[in-house]
Tab-separated table of C-alpha atoms and ligand atoms in Angstrom:
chain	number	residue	atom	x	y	z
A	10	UNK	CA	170.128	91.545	108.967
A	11	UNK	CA	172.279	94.410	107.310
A	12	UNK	CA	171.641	97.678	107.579
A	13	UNK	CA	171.598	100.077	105.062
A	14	UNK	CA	172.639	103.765	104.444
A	15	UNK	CA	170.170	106.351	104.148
A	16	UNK	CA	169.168	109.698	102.993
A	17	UNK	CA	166.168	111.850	102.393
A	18	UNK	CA	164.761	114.332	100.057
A	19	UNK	CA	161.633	115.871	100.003
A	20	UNK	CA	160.970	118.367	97.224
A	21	UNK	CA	157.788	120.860	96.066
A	22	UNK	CA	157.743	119.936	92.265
A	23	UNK	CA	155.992	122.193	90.122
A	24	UNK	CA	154.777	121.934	86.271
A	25	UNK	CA	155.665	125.796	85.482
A	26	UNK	CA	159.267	125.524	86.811
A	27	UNK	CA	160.333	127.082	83.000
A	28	UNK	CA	157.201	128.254	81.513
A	29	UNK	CA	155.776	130.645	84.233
A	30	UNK	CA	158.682	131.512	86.700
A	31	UNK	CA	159.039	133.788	89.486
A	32	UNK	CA	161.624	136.992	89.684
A	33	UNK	CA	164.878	136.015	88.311
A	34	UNK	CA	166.430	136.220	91.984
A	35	UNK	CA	163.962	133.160	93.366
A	36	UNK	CA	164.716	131.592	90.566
A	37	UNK	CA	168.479	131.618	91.205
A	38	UNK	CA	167.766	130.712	94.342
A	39	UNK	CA	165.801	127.405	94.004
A	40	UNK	CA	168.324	126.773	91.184
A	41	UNK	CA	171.377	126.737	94.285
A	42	UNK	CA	169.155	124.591	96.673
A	43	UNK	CA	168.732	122.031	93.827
A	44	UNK	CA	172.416	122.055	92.716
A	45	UNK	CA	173.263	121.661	96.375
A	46	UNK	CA	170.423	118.919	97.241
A	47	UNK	CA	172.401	116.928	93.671
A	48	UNK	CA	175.622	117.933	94.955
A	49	UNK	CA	174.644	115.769	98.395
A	50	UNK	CA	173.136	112.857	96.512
A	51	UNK	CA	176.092	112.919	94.051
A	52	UNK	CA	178.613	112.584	96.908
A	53	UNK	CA	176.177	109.827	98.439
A	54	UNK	CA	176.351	107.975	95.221
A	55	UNK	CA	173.321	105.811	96.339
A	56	UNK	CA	172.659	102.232	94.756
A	57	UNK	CA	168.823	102.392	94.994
A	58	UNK	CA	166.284	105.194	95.137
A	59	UNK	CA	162.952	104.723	96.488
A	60	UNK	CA	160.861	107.439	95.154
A	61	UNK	CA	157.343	108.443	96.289
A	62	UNK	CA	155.150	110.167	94.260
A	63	UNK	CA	151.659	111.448	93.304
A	64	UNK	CA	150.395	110.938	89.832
A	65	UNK	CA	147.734	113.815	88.049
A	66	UNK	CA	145.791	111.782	85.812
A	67	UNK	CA	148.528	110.733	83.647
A	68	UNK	CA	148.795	107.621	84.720
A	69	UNK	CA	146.353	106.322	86.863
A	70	UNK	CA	142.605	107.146	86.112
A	71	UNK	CA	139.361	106.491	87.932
A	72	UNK	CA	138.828	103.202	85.898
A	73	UNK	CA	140.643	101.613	88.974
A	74	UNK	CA	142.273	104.203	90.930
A	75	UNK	CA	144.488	102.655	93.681
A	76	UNK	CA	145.493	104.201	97.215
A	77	UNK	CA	149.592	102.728	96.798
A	78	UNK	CA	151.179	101.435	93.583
A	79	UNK	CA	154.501	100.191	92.992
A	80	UNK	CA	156.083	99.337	89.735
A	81	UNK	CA	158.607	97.353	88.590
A	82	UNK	CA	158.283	99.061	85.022
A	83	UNK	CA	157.325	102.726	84.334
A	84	UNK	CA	158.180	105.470	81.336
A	85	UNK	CA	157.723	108.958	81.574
A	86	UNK	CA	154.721	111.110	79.854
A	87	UNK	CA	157.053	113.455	79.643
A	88	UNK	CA	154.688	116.516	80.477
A	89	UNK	CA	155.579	119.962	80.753
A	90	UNK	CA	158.932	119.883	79.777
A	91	UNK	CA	160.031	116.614	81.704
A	92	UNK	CA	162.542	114.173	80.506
A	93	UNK	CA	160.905	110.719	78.222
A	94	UNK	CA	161.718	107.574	78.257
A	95	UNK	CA	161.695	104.707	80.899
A	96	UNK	CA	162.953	104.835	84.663
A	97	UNK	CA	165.253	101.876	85.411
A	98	UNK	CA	163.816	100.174	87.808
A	99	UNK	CA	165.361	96.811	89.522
A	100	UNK	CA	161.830	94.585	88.747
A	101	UNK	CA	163.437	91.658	91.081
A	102	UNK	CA	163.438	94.319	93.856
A	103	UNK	CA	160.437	96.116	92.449
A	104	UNK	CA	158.348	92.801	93.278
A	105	UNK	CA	160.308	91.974	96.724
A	106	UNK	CA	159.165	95.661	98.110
A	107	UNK	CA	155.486	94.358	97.171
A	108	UNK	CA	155.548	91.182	98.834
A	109	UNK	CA	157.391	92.726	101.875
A	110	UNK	CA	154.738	95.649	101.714
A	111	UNK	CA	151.643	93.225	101.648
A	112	UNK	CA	153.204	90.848	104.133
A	113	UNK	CA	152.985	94.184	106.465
A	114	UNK	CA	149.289	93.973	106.137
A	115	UNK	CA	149.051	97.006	103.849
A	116	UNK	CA	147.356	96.537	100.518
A	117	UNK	CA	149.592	97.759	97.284
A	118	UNK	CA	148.598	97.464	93.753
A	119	UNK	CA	151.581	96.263	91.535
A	120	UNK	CA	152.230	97.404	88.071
A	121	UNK	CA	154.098	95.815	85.390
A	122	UNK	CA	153.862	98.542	83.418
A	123	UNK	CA	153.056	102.156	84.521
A	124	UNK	CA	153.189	105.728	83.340
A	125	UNK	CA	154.458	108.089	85.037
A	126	UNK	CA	154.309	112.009	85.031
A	127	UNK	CA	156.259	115.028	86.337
A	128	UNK	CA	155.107	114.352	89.634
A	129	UNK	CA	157.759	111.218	89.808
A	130	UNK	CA	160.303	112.651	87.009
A	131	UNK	CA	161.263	116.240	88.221
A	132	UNK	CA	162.836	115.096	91.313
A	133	UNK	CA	164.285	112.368	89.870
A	134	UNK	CA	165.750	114.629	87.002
A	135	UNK	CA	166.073	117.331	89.536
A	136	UNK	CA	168.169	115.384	92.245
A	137	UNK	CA	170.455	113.082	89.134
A	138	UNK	CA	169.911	115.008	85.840
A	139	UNK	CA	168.371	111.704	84.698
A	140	UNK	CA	165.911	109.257	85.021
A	141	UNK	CA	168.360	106.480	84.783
A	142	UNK	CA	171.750	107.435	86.375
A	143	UNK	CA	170.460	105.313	89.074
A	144	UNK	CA	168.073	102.145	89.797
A	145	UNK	CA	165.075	103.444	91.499
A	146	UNK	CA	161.651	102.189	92.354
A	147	UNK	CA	158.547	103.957	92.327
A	148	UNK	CA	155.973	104.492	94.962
A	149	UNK	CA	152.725	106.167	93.729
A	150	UNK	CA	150.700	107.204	96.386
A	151	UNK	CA	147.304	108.355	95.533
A	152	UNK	CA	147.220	111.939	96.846
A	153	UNK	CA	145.197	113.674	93.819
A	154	UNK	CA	142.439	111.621	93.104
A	155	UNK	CA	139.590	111.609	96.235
A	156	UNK	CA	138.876	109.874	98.045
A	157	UNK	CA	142.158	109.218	100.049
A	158	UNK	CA	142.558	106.606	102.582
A	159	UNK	CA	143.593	108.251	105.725
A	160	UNK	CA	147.188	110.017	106.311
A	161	UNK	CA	147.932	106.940	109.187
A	162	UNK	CA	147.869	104.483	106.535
A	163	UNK	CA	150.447	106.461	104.232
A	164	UNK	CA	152.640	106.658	107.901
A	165	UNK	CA	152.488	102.498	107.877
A	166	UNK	CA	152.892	102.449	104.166
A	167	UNK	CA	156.012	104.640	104.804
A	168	UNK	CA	157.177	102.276	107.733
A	169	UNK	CA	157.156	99.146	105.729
A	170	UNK	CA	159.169	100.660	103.055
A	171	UNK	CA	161.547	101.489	105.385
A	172	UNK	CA	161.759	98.296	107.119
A	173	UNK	CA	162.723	96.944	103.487
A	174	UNK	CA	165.053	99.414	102.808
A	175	UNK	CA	166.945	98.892	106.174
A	176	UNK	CA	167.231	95.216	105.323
A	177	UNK	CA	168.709	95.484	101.922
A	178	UNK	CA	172.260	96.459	103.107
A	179	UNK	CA	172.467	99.393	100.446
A	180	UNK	CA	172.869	103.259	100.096
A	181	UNK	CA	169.217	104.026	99.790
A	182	UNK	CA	167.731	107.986	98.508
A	183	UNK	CA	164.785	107.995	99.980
A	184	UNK	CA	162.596	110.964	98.052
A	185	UNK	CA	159.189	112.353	98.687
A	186	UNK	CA	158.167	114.427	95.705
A	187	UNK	CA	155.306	117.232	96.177
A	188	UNK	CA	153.195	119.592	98.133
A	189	UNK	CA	153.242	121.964	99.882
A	190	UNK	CA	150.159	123.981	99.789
A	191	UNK	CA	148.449	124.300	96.993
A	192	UNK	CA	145.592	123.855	94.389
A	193	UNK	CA	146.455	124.056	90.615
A	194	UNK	CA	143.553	123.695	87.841
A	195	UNK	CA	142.714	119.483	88.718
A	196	UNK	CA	140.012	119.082	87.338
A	197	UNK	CA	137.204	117.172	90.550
A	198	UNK	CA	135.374	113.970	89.325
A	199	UNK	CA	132.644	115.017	92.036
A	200	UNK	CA	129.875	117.054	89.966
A	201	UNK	CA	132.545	117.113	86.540
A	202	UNK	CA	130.719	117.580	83.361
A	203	UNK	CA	130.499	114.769	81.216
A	204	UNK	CA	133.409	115.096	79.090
A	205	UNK	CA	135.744	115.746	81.750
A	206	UNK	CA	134.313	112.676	84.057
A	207	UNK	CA	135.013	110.483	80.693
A	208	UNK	CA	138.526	112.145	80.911
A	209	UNK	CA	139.389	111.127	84.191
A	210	UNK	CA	138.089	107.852	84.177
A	211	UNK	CA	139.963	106.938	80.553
A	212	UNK	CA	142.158	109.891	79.622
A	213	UNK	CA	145.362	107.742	79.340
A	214	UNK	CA	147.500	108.828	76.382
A	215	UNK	CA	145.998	111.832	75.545
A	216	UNK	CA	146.946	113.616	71.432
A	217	UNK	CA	149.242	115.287	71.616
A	218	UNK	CA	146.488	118.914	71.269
A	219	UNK	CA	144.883	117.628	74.125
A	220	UNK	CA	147.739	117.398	76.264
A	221	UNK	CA	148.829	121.239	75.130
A	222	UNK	CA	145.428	122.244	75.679
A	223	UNK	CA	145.916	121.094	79.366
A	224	UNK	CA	149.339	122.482	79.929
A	225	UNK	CA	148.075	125.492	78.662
A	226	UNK	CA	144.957	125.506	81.416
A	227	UNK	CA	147.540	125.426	83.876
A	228	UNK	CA	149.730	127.971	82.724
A	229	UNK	CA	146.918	130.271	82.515
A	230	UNK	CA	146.261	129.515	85.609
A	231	UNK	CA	149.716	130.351	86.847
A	232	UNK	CA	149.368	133.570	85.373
A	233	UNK	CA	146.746	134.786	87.629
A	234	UNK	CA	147.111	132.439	90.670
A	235	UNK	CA	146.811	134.293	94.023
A	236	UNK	CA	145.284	137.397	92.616
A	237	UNK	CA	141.229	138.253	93.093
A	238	UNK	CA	141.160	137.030	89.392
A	239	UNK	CA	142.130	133.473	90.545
A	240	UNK	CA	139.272	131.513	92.744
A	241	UNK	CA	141.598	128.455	93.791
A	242	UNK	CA	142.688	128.392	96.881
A	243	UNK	CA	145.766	130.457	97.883
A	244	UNK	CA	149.169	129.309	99.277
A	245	UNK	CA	149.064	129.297	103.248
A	246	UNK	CA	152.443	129.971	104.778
A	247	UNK	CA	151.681	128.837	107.818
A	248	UNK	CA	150.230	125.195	107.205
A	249	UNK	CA	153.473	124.994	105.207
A	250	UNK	CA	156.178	125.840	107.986
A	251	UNK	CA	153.862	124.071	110.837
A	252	UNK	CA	153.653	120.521	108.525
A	253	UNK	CA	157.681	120.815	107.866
A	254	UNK	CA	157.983	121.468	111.774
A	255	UNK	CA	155.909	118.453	112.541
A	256	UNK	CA	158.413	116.259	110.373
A	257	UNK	CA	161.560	117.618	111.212
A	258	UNK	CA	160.119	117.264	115.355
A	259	UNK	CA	160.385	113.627	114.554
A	260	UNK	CA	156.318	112.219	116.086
A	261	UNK	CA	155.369	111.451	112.813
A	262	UNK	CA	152.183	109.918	114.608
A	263	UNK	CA	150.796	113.444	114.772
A	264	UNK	CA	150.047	112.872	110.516
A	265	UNK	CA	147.150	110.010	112.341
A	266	UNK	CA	144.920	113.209	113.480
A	267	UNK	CA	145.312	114.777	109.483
A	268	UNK	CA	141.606	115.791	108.445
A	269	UNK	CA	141.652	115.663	104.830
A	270	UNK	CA	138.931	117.526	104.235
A	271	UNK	CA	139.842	120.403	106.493
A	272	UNK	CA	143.584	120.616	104.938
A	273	UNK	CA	141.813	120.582	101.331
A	274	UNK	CA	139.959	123.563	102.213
A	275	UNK	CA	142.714	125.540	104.095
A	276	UNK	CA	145.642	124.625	102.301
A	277	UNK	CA	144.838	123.586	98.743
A	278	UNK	CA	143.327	120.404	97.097
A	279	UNK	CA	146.880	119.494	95.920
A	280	UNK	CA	148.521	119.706	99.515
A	281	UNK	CA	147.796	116.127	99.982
A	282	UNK	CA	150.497	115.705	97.706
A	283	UNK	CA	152.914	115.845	101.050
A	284	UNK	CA	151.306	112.651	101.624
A	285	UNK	CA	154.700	111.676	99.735
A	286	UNK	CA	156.658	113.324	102.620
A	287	UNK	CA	154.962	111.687	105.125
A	288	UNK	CA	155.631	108.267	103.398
A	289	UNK	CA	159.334	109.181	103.107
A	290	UNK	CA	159.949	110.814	106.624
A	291	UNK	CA	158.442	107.311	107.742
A	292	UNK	CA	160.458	104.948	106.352
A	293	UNK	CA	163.787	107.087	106.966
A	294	UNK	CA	161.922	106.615	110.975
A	295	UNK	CA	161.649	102.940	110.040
A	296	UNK	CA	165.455	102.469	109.210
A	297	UNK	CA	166.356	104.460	112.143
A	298	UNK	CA	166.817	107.546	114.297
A	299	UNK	CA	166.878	110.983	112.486
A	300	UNK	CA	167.769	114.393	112.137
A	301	UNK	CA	165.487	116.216	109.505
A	302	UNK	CA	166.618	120.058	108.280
A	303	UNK	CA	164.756	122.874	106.292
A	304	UNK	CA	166.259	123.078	103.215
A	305	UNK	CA	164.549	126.153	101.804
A	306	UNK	CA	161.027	127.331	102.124
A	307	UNK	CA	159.483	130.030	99.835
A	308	UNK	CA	155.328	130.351	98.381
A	309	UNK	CA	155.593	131.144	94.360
A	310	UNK	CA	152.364	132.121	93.428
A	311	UNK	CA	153.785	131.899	89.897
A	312	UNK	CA	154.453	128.294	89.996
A	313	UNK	CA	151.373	127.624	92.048
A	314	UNK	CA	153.138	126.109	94.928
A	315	UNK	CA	154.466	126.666	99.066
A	316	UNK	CA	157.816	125.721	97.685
A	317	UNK	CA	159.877	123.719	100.011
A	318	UNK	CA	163.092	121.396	99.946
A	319	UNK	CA	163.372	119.314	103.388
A	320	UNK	CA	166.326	116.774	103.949
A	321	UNK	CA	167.176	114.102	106.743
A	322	UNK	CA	169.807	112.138	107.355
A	323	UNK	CA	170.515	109.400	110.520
A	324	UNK	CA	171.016	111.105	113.688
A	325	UNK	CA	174.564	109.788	113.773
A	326	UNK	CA	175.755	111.243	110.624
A	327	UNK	CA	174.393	114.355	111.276
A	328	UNK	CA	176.198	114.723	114.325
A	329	UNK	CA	178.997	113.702	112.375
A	330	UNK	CA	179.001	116.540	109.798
A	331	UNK	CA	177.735	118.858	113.207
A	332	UNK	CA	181.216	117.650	115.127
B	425	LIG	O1	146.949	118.860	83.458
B	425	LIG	C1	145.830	118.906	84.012
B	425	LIG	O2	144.794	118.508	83.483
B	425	LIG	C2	145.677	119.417	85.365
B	425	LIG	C3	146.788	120.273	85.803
B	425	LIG	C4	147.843	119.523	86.508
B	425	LIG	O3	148.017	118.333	86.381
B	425	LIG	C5	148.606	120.298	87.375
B	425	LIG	C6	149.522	119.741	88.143
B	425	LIG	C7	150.168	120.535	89.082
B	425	LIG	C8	151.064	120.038	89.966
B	425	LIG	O4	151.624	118.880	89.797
B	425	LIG	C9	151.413	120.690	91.166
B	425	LIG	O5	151.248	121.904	91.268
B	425	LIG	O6	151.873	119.977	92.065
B	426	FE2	FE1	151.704	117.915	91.647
């Protein structure tokens, strides 16, 4: 079996990255981490991405809401601000990674045809300035949509992707796309009002008005987020820097004793959106040994998110570049 090359990405993504920014100066700041994270996958020149992500009721709705989907097709809604059009996605591959995944005795939906959302397009657009400079599949991992399966199954989903990617012989990004704290304006199915239940059971392809109407909820909501005005919960600092610790530290099984509801309350509905990290930091674990780094680590209140950039590469390269 070859092995392949690998390197990781995890990235906060945000919707108001544009529309409701933070002091110029943090702005400039994230702006250099990016360009340095593109710089690094640039120079790595990867031939396959494997990208997980979260979707927000763009495209995947309660009518059948799966815990994992990959696809070996998917365009962009192109919400707030993100880049159309399709990803390209290798759909031989696409369908290997499924059989691999369900011959690991974890259950993945496939899709033929999927829509995707910023959650799976800024980092793509944010680490290549494209969503087709290079093949990539997705990974959707339900991490906005309750109820979740448990964070040990995400770990195994994580480890069979990895155990794919180390057999393919290729340079492989591996990306996790989301988190950290945080809860933005998703709307809850539990208790909804009629209307809005109808929305997240069925809301695919939205008019145009109705899709401004929601961008605009948010925004609004990034306006006033972590002020008395603002009910959500706030960003918390320290579940932030203890959950990058815990992946950089390298016993991913820690992720097994997660309490979802207890990280909801204290950290944000939206937090389980690192359930993306978790997926990635395991299947760089399932290729091979690891050195993980803090990339940058900041809570914008403005764009509703414990911002945070986290890389890893295999132990041996890191000593490499350490030597
Ligand atoms: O658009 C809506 O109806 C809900 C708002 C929404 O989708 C917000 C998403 C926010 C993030 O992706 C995030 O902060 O991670
Ligand atoms: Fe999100």
């Amino acid at each position: 079996m070859s092995t392949s090359t690998v390197k990781l990405k995890c990235l906060s993504h945000t919707p108001l990255r544009g529309l409701n920014d933070p002091a110029p100066g943090v702005v400039a700041e994230v702006d250099a981490v990016i360009a340095a994270a593109r710089a690094e996958v640039e120079a790595f020149d990867p031939e396959l991405i494997v990208v997980f992500a979260p979707d927000h009721y763009n495209g995947l709705f309660y009518d059948l809401m799966p815990p994992f989907v990959i696809a070996t097709a998917a365009e962009s809604v192109a919400d707030y601000k993100t880049l159309p059009g399709p990803l390209s996605i290798p759909d031989d591959l696409a369908l290997d990674l499924v059989r691999h995944v369900l011959d690991s005795d974890i259950d993945v939906a496939l899709s033929h045809r999927l829509q995707v959302d910023h959650g799976c397009t800024q980092i793509l657009e944010e680490m290549t300035g494209s969503l087709t400079r290079y093949p990539v599949i997705p990974v959707i991992i339900n991490s906005v949509a309750p109820p979740f399966c448990p964070y040990r199954r995400v770990r195994l989903l994580g480890e069979a992707v990895g155990r794919f990617i180390a057999g393919l012989g290729k340079r492989v990004l591996i990306l996790g796309s989301g988190g950290l704290s945080h809860e933005p304006p998703v709307p809850v199915f539990s208790g909804a009002k009629p209307e809005i239940a109808e929305f997240l059971i069925s809301g695919r392809n939205p008019t145009p008005e109705a899709r401004a109407a929601r961008q605009a909820r948010t925004l609004a909501t990034g306006q006033i987020f972590g002020t008395p005005a603002c009910d959500l919960t706030p960003l918390n600092e320290e579940w932030d820097h203890a959950f990058m610790d815990l992946l950089i530290g390298k016993d991913l099984s820690k992720v097994d004793d997660f309490e979802i509801d207890v990280i909801s309350k204290t950290a944000g509905r939206s937090t389980h959106e690192v359930r993306t990290w978790v997926a990635a930091f395991a299947a760089m674990a399932a290729v091979g040994a690891y050195e993980g780094r803090r990339d940058y680590y900041r809570p914008v209140n403005e764009w509703i998110a414990g911002y945070g950039v986290v890389s890893a590469e295999p132990a041996s390269a890191a000593h490499r570049v350490a030597a």
